[in-house]
Amino acid sequence: MDKKIRIKDIAQMAQVSVGTVDRVIHNRGEVAQESYKKVMGILEKTGYKPNLIAKTLGSNKTYRIAALMPNPEQDEYWNQSIEGIKQAKEEWTQYGVQLQTFYFDLYDKKSYISLAETVYESNPDGVLTAPIFYQEAVRFFNLCKTQNIPFVLVNNNIEQAGSLSFVGQDLYQSGRVGAELLHLNEKENGTYAILHIYDDIHNSTHLNEKEKGFKDYFAEQNNGYTYKVISVDLNYTHEPTLEKELSELFNEPTLKGILVTTSKGAYTVSKLLEKNGKNGIRLVAYDLLEENLYYLKNGIIDFLINQNSKRQAFIAVSQLSNHLLFKKEASASYLFPLEIISRQNLTSYLNSKQH
Amino acid sequence: MDKKIRIKDIAQMAQVSVGTVDRVIHNRGEVAQESYKKVMGILEKTGYKPNLIAKTLGSNKTYRIAALMPNPEQDEYWNQSIEGIKQAKEEWTQYGVQLQTFYFDLYDKKSYISLAETVYESNPDGVLTAPIFYQEAVRFFNLCKTQNIPFVLVNNNIEQAGSLSFVGQDLYQSGRVGAELLHLNEKENGTYAILHIYDDIHNSTHLNEKEKGFKDYFAEQNNGYTYKVISVDLNYTHEPTLEKELSELFNEPTLKGILVTTSKGAYTVSKLLEKNGKNGIRLVAYDLLEENLYYLKNGIIDFLINQNSKRQAFIAVSQLSNHLLFKKEASASYLFPLEIISRQNLTSYLNSKQH
DNA sequence: GTGAAAGCGCTAACAA
DNA sequence: TTGTTAGCGCTTTCAC
């Protein structure tokens, strides 16, 4: 009745051998019209579902996934990603998924190009990458496509790149959430700043999305108040200049809040805001980095928006593995929720197994 | 080198048969001291990890899990739980996990008792339940323990019950988050209410936790302001009385905010608050129920705290399945993050695969 | 075109 | 106390 039907059963019903059934299931031809139809019919009638367990055991294949990711030592955010990859590796290794990581320099396009080449030449069965460098990534993807190597993107999306899947957040909406959190319960005119602090090379597309969301949010508030929205780009490398520019920003008399879009930048802003006195300026930043937690707890940072890079990477590997092993179709985009972290719900996130 | 070692390999190294190795791995005795030690040594030296795929295929066992849960038709929150269970069923059925659901009446202890009996008599391999009724649940657990049936709890915990695992949230902290969200940026004295609206039978322990957190939060604010915290219990069944009492509450002149602890109660409060005019009273409620979403979007509800009952149930089944199939030890408590839902991050939650 | 059969790693029943 | 062996359901090779 409810019992599982096996290939063997199908074969029996169709009066053919398991070999033939297998051939029609996998479309590997060499099968007579008549047999094909008969088997196909029974397959559909019975709603046959293959036993995935037996399938992976039987095929005894191994798959190689290459992960082309930023060097975890350069940035805690990316370090978390690597943790997620390691976790996924642990889980999938028993299914015959092998995972090799390639770390490129976050501030050097060339290292991406050359490692992409290495990855390509290793001829993996699947690729995972964070496409930090737009042009270079696109070129890499085109290579992958020539060899039919499926690839999944994490962190930031490149539409139309032909990826198997994108795993990350809606950055536009993320900017809106940032704006909302700064604006909560404010019943006055005021200035709101979105602040991009980056090291050297600027990955603009990524941050632009957040900025667009941020601006749109305020533009849409028609409640009688007027809001001035400013966008500030600062370079991280020259500390004195940076501090000077930030101090100027803080002195803007109507400044109500700042959204710092880069997870690392939050530290500098917080430090300075702590020194200068917070003066009612709200601060929202990204990610559960150690420094951010410190400033969240002591009230300098009001909210964090969590991007959960660890789980993003974990899911990305899983999507790819499922695709390779079980031919499961991955969802074109696997969007993560925009998690709001406050002083009170922080520990519940830190304790949660899902983070 | 990095190649997987099989039982066969271990047997070869230890100069015994696979049967013997299997016996020591599973501690099923009948093995000479000497062989045992030898095999054990090699097992440890090589760090042998069984191939779970082969294991499940080979053993060809099926496990029966019984889920004793509230009737999903009585409450959308519990309906979501059942969705999570169904999802988990889908995922685990291929591993030979069978899942049978038993729905008890949310407002009738007797139905719990009698169904618990039925579950017990069906002699399942594992049990999942939401221990709404404290006493009755404890009695049921004691039964389970006599038969060594592992059981996991969802939604609310019963400490010391001897469960395999608890899946849910920290309710005390949840109350604190609710308080925080009402109190955000308020720089005045004021009254804050925690409101329990329930149908009939009152499951006090559950709500008490939230209330304690709520009160503690305000008690700890030593910022020069004084807060009056009130706790209101209302019965859902008599609508006119309910509305009258709520109106009285709204008229409290210093009232700043209300936390509604029961997901269903939020609807009534919102409706009335919409009718009477919101007047700056903040409202925080629980869960992404349809009505709540409506009132969140139109600004009556300021924040929702998401309990994600669907995923709780999903995880609970997974914990149990993993335990039965793979003897994985489940974590004693699997705590979910206290997710803050605002107007701007709502869609990211609704779209997320994890919710 | 098709069927038979070995094998994936593990379990468990049965012999020895 | 130990070893052997026949499965579990599917894949894949090889002979017909």
JSON list of N, CA, C and O in Angstrom, two decimals, chain A residues 65-100:
[
{"chain": "A", "resi": 65, "resn": "ILE", "atom": "N", "xyz": [34.28, 20.51, -4.96]},
{"chain": "A", "resi": 65, "resn": "ILE", "atom": "CA", "xyz": [33.81, 21.89, -4.99]},
{"chain": "A", "resi": 65, "resn": "ILE", "atom": "C", "xyz": [34.98, 22.81, -4.68]},
{"chain": "A", "resi": 65, "resn": "ILE", "atom": "O", "xyz": [35.75, 22.54, -3.75]},
{"chain": "A", "resi": 66, "resn": "ALA", "atom": "N", "xyz": [35.12, 23.85, -5.46]},
{"chain": "A", "resi": 66, "resn": "ALA", "atom": "CA", "xyz": [36.15, 24.84, -5.19]},
{"chain": "A", "resi": 66, "resn": "ALA", "atom": "C", "xyz": [35.49, 26.11, -4.66]},
{"chain": "A", "resi": 66, "resn": "ALA", "atom": "O", "xyz": [34.53, 26.59, -5.25]},
{"chain": "A", "resi": 67, "resn": "ALA", "atom": "N", "xyz": [35.99, 26.60, -3.55]},
{"chain": "A", "resi": 67, "resn": "ALA", "atom": "CA", "xyz": [35.45, 27.83, -2.97]},
{"chain": "A", "resi": 67, "resn": "ALA", "atom": "C", "xyz": [36.49, 28.94, -3.12]},
{"chain": "A", "resi": 67, "resn": "ALA", "atom": "O", "xyz": [37.58, 28.86, -2.55]},
{"chain": "A", "resi": 68, "resn": "LEU", "atom": "N", "xyz": [36.16, 29.94, -3.91]},
{"chain": "A", "resi": 68, "resn": "LEU", "atom": "CA", "xyz": [37.07, 31.06, -4.14]},
{"chain": "A", "resi": 68, "resn": "LEU", "atom": "C", "xyz": [36.57, 32.24, -3.31]},
{"chain": "A", "resi": 68, "resn": "LEU", "atom": "O", "xyz": [35.63, 32.93, -3.68]},
{"chain": "A", "resi": 69, "resn": "MET", "atom": "N", "xyz": [37.24, 32.41, -2.18]},
{"chain": "A", "resi": 69, "resn": "MET", "atom": "CA", "xyz": [36.72, 33.36, -1.18]},
{"chain": "A", "resi": 69, "resn": "MET", "atom": "C", "xyz": [37.82, 34.32, -0.72]},
{"chain": "A", "resi": 69, "resn": "MET", "atom": "O", "xyz": [39.01, 34.04, -0.86]},
{"chain": "A", "resi": 70, "resn": "PRO", "atom": "N", "xyz": [37.42, 35.44, -0.11]},
{"chain": "A", "resi": 70, "resn": "PRO", "atom": "CA", "xyz": [38.42, 36.38, 0.42]},
{"chain": "A", "resi": 70, "resn": "PRO", "atom": "C", "xyz": [39.22, 35.73, 1.54]},
{"chain": "A", "resi": 70, "resn": "PRO", "atom": "O", "xyz": [38.71, 34.88, 2.27]},
{"chain": "A", "resi": 71, "resn": "ASN", "atom": "N", "xyz": [40.42, 36.15, 1.65]},
{"chain": "A", "resi": 71, "resn": "ASN", "atom": "CA", "xyz": [41.30, 35.67, 2.71]},
{"chain": "A", "resi": 71, "resn": "ASN", "atom": "C", "xyz": [40.69, 35.95, 4.08]},
{"chain": "A", "resi": 71, "resn": "ASN", "atom": "O", "xyz": [40.48, 37.11, 4.44]},
{"chain": "A", "resi": 72, "resn": "PRO", "atom": "N", "xyz": [40.42, 34.92, 4.85]},
{"chain": "A", "resi": 72, "resn": "PRO", "atom": "CA", "xyz": [39.74, 35.13, 6.13]},
{"chain": "A", "resi": 72, "resn": "PRO", "atom": "C", "xyz": [40.56, 35.94, 7.12]},
{"chain": "A", "resi": 72, "resn": "PRO", "atom": "O", "xyz": [40.01, 36.52, 8.05]},
{"chain": "A", "resi": 73, "resn": "GLU", "atom": "N", "xyz": [41.84, 35.99, 6.92]},
{"chain": "A", "resi": 73, "resn": "GLU", "atom": "CA", "xyz": [42.68, 36.73, 7.87]},
{"chain": "A", "resi": 73, "resn": "GLU", "atom": "C", "xyz": [42.56, 38.24, 7.68]},
{"chain": "A", "resi": 73, "resn": "GLU", "atom": "O", "xyz": [42.95, 39.01, 8.55]},
{"chain": "A", "resi": 74, "resn": "GLN", "atom": "N", "xyz": [42.02, 38.64, 6.57]},
{"chain": "A", "resi": 74, "resn": "GLN", "atom": "CA", "xyz": [41.93, 40.07, 6.31]},
{"chain": "A", "resi": 74, "resn": "GLN", "atom": "C", "xyz": [40.70, 40.71, 6.92]},
{"chain": "A", "resi": 74, "resn": "GLN", "atom": "O", "xyz": [40.60, 41.92, 7.01]},
{"chain": "A", "resi": 75, "resn": "ASP", "atom": "N", "xyz": [39.75, 39.86, 7.32]},
{"chain": "A", "resi": 75, "resn": "ASP", "atom": "CA", "xyz": [38.48, 40.45, 7.72]},
{"chain": "A", "resi": 75, "resn": "ASP", "atom": "C", "xyz": [37.65, 39.41, 8.47]},
{"chain": "A", "resi": 75, "resn": "ASP", "atom": "O", "xyz": [37.42, 38.31, 8.00]},
{"chain": "A", "resi": 76, "resn": "GLU", "atom": "N", "xyz": [37.17, 39.82, 9.63]},
{"chain": "A", "resi": 76, "resn": "GLU", "atom": "CA", "xyz": [36.40, 38.89, 10.46]},
{"chain": "A", "resi": 76, "resn": "GLU", "atom": "C", "xyz": [35.11, 38.44, 9.77]},
{"chain": "A", "resi": 76, "resn": "GLU", "atom": "O", "xyz": [34.68, 37.31, 9.92]},
{"chain": "A", "resi": 77, "resn": "TYR", "atom": "N", "xyz": [34.54, 39.36, 9.01]},
{"chain": "A", "resi": 77, "resn": "TYR", "atom": "CA", "xyz": [33.31, 38.99, 8.31]},
{"chain": "A", "resi": 77, "resn": "TYR", "atom": "C", "xyz": [33.54, 37.79, 7.41]},
{"chain": "A", "resi": 77, "resn": "TYR", "atom": "O", "xyz": [32.78, 36.84, 7.40]},
{"chain": "A", "resi": 78, "resn": "TRP", "atom": "N", "xyz": [34.63, 37.84, 6.69]},
{"chain": "A", "resi": 78, "resn": "TRP", "atom": "CA", "xyz": [34.92, 36.74, 5.77]},
{"chain": "A", "resi": 78, "resn": "TRP", "atom": "C", "xyz": [35.44, 35.52, 6.50]},
{"chain": "A", "resi": 78, "resn": "TRP", "atom": "O", "xyz": [35.26, 34.39, 6.06]},
{"chain": "A", "resi": 79, "resn": "ASN", "atom": "N", "xyz": [36.03, 35.76, 7.63]},
{"chain": "A", "resi": 79, "resn": "ASN", "atom": "CA", "xyz": [36.44, 34.63, 8.47]},
{"chain": "A", "resi": 79, "resn": "ASN", "atom": "C", "xyz": [35.23, 33.80, 8.86]},
{"chain": "A", "resi": 79, "resn": "ASN", "atom": "O", "xyz": [35.27, 32.57, 8.87]},
{"chain": "A", "resi": 80, "resn": "GLN", "atom": "N", "xyz": [34.15, 34.50, 9.16]},
{"chain": "A", "resi": 80, "resn": "GLN", "atom": "CA", "xyz": [32.91, 33.79, 9.49]},
{"chain": "A", "resi": 80, "resn": "GLN", "atom": "C", "xyz": [32.41, 32.94, 8.32]},
{"chain": "A", "resi": 80, "resn": "GLN", "atom": "O", "xyz": [31.94, 31.83, 8.50]},
{"chain": "A", "resi": 81, "resn": "SER", "atom": "N", "xyz": [32.54, 33.50, 7.14]},
{"chain": "A", "resi": 81, "resn": "SER", "atom": "CA", "xyz": [32.17, 32.74, 5.95]},
{"chain": "A", "resi": 81, "resn": "SER", "atom": "C", "xyz": [32.93, 31.43, 5.89]},
{"chain": "A", "resi": 81, "resn": "SER", "atom": "O", "xyz": [32.36, 30.37, 5.63]},
{"chain": "A", "resi": 82, "resn": "ILE", "atom": "N", "xyz": [34.20, 31.54, 6.13]},
{"chain": "A", "resi": 82, "resn": "ILE", "atom": "CA", "xyz": [35.03, 30.35, 6.05]},
{"chain": "A", "resi": 82, "resn": "ILE", "atom": "C", "xyz": [34.62, 29.33, 7.11]},
{"chain": "A", "resi": 82, "resn": "ILE", "atom": "O", "xyz": [34.61, 28.12, 6.87]},
{"chain": "A", "resi": 83, "resn": "GLU", "atom": "N", "xyz": [34.23, 29.84, 8.27]},
{"chain": "A", "resi": 83, "resn": "GLU", "atom": "CA", "xyz": [33.71, 28.93, 9.30]},
{"chain": "A", "resi": 83, "resn": "GLU", "atom": "C", "xyz": [32.49, 28.16, 8.78]},
{"chain": "A", "resi": 83, "resn": "GLU", "atom": "O", "xyz": [32.36, 26.96, 9.01]},
{"chain": "A", "resi": 84, "resn": "GLY", "atom": "N", "xyz": [31.63, 28.89, 8.12]},
{"chain": "A", "resi": 84, "resn": "GLY", "atom": "CA", "xyz": [30.44, 28.25, 7.56]},
{"chain": "A", "resi": 84, "resn": "GLY", "atom": "C", "xyz": [30.80, 27.20, 6.54]},
{"chain": "A", "resi": 84, "resn": "GLY", "atom": "O", "xyz": [30.19, 26.13, 6.46]},
{"chain": "A", "resi": 85, "resn": "ILE", "atom": "N", "xyz": [31.81, 27.51, 5.74]},
{"chain": "A", "resi": 85, "resn": "ILE", "atom": "CA", "xyz": [32.25, 26.55, 4.73]},
{"chain": "A", "resi": 85, "resn": "ILE", "atom": "C", "xyz": [32.81, 25.30, 5.39]},
{"chain": "A", "resi": 85, "resn": "ILE", "atom": "O", "xyz": [32.52, 24.17, 4.98]},
{"chain": "A", "resi": 86, "resn": "LYS", "atom": "N", "xyz": [33.57, 25.52, 6.43]},
{"chain": "A", "resi": 86, "resn": "LYS", "atom": "CA", "xyz": [34.15, 24.37, 7.14]},
{"chain": "A", "resi": 86, "resn": "LYS", "atom": "C", "xyz": [33.06, 23.48, 7.72]},
{"chain": "A", "resi": 86, "resn": "LYS", "atom": "O", "xyz": [33.14, 22.26, 7.68]},
{"chain": "A", "resi": 87, "resn": "GLN", "atom": "N", "xyz": [32.07, 24.15, 8.28]},
{"chain": "A", "resi": 87, "resn": "GLN", "atom": "CA", "xyz": [30.96, 23.41, 8.88]},
{"chain": "A", "resi": 87, "resn": "GLN", "atom": "C", "xyz": [30.25, 22.56, 7.81]},
{"chain": "A", "resi": 87, "resn": "GLN", "atom": "O", "xyz": [29.95, 21.39, 8.03]},
{"chain": "A", "resi": 88, "resn": "ALA", "atom": "N", "xyz": [30.03, 23.18, 6.68]},
{"chain": "A", "resi": 88, "resn": "ALA", "atom": "CA", "xyz": [29.35, 22.47, 5.59]},
{"chain": "A", "resi": 88, "resn": "ALA", "atom": "C", "xyz": [30.22, 21.31, 5.09]},
{"chain": "A", "resi": 88, "resn": "ALA", "atom": "O", "xyz": [29.72, 20.23, 4.77]},
{"chain": "A", "resi": 89, "resn": "LYS", "atom": "N", "xyz": [31.50, 21.55, 5.06]},
{"chain": "A", "resi": 89, "resn": "LYS", "atom": "CA", "xyz": [32.44, 20.52, 4.60]},
{"chain": "A", "resi": 89, "resn": "LYS", "atom": "C", "xyz": [32.30, 19.28, 5.48]},
{"chain": "A", "resi": 89, "resn": "LYS", "atom": "O", "xyz": [32.19, 18.16, 5.00]},
{"chain": "A", "resi": 90, "resn": "GLU", "atom": "N", "xyz": [32.29, 19.53, 6.77]},
{"chain": "A", "resi": 90, "resn": "GLU", "atom": "CA", "xyz": [32.12, 18.47, 7.77]},
{"chain": "A", "resi": 90, "resn": "GLU", "atom": "C", "xyz": [30.87, 17.65, 7.45]},
{"chain": "A", "resi": 90, "resn": "GLU", "atom": "O", "xyz": [30.89, 16.43, 7.48]},
{"chain": "A", "resi": 91, "resn": "GLU", "atom": "N", "xyz": [29.82, 18.37, 7.17]},
{"chain": "A", "resi": 91, "resn": "GLU", "atom": "CA", "xyz": [28.54, 17.70, 6.97]},
{"chain": "A", "resi": 91, "resn": "GLU", "atom": "C", "xyz": [28.48, 16.92, 5.66]},
{"chain": "A", "resi": 91, "resn": "GLU", "atom": "O", "xyz": [27.84, 15.88, 5.59]},
{"chain": "A", "resi": 92, "resn": "TRP", "atom": "N", "xyz": [29.12, 17.44, 4.64]},
{"chain": "A", "resi": 92, "resn": "TRP", "atom": "CA", "xyz": [28.96, 16.85, 3.32]},
{"chain": "A", "resi": 92, "resn": "TRP", "atom": "C", "xyz": [30.04, 15.86, 2.94]},
{"chain": "A", "resi": 92, "resn": "TRP", "atom": "O", "xyz": [29.92, 15.14, 1.96]},
{"chain": "A", "resi": 93, "resn": "THR", "atom": "N", "xyz": [31.08, 15.85, 3.72]},
{"chain": "A", "resi": 93, "resn": "THR", "atom": "CA", "xyz": [32.22, 15.01, 3.33]},
{"chain": "A", "resi": 93, "resn": "THR", "atom": "C", "xyz": [31.83, 13.54, 3.29]},
{"chain": "A", "resi": 93, "resn": "THR", "atom": "O", "xyz": [32.30, 12.78, 2.46]},
{"chain": "A", "resi": 94, "resn": "GLN", "atom": "N", "xyz": [30.92, 13.15, 4.17]},
{"chain": "A", "resi": 94, "resn": "GLN", "atom": "CA", "xyz": [30.49, 11.75, 4.19]},
{"chain": "A", "resi": 94, "resn": "GLN", "atom": "C", "xyz": [29.70, 11.35, 2.96]},
{"chain": "A", "resi": 94, "resn": "GLN", "atom": "O", "xyz": [29.54, 10.18, 2.67]},
{"chain": "A", "resi": 95, "resn": "TYR", "atom": "N", "xyz": [29.21, 12.35, 2.25]},
{"chain": "A", "resi": 95, "resn": "TYR", "atom": "CA", "xyz": [28.47, 12.06, 1.03]},
{"chain": "A", "resi": 95, "resn": "TYR", "atom": "C", "xyz": [29.39, 12.10, -0.20]},
{"chain": "A", "resi": 95, "resn": "TYR", "atom": "O", "xyz": [28.93, 12.06, -1.32]},
{"chain": "A", "resi": 96, "resn": "GLY", "atom": "N", "xyz": [30.66, 12.22, 0.08]},
{"chain": "A", "resi": 96, "resn": "GLY", "atom": "CA", "xyz": [31.60, 12.22, -1.03]},
{"chain": "A", "resi": 96, "resn": "GLY", "atom": "C", "xyz": [31.80, 13.59, -1.66]},
{"chain": "A", "resi": 96, "resn": "GLY", "atom": "O", "xyz": [32.19, 13.69, -2.82]},
{"chain": "A", "resi": 97, "resn": "VAL", "atom": "N", "xyz": [31.52, 14.63, -0.91]},
{"chain": "A", "resi": 97, "resn": "VAL", "atom": "CA", "xyz": [31.78, 15.97, -1.43]},
{"chain": "A", "resi": 97, "resn": "VAL", "atom": "C", "xyz": [33.13, 16.46, -0.89]},
{"chain": "A", "resi": 97, "resn": "VAL", "atom": "O", "xyz": [33.33, 16.51, 0.32]},
{"chain": "A", "resi": 98, "resn": "GLN", "atom": "N", "xyz": [34.02, 16.76, -1.80]},
{"chain": "A", "resi": 98, "resn": "GLN", "atom": "CA", "xyz": [35.30, 17.30, -1.37]},
{"chain": "A", "resi": 98, "resn": "GLN", "atom": "C", "xyz": [35.31, 18.80, -1.61]},
{"chain": "A", "resi": 98, "resn": "GLN", "atom": "O", "xyz": [34.80, 19.27, -2.61]},
{"chain": "A", "resi": 99, "resn": "LEU", "atom": "N", "xyz": [35.91, 19.52, -0.68]},
{"chain": "A", "resi": 99, "resn": "LEU", "atom": "CA", "xyz": [35.84, 20.96, -0.78]},
{"chain": "A", "resi": 99, "resn": "LEU", "atom": "C", "xyz": [37.23, 21.57, -0.63]},
{"chain": "A", "resi": 99, "resn": "LEU", "atom": "O", "xyz": [37.92, 21.32, 0.36]},
{"chain": "A", "resi": 100, "resn": "GLN", "atom": "N", "xyz": [37.60, 22.34, -1.62]},
{"chain": "A", "resi": 100, "resn": "GLN", "atom": "CA", "xyz": [38.90, 23.00, -1.52]},
{"chain": "A", "resi": 100, "resn": "GLN", "atom": "C", "xyz": [38.71, 24.51, -1.55]},
{"chain": "A", "resi": 100, "resn": "GLN", "atom": "O", "xyz": [37.94, 25.04, -2.34]}
]
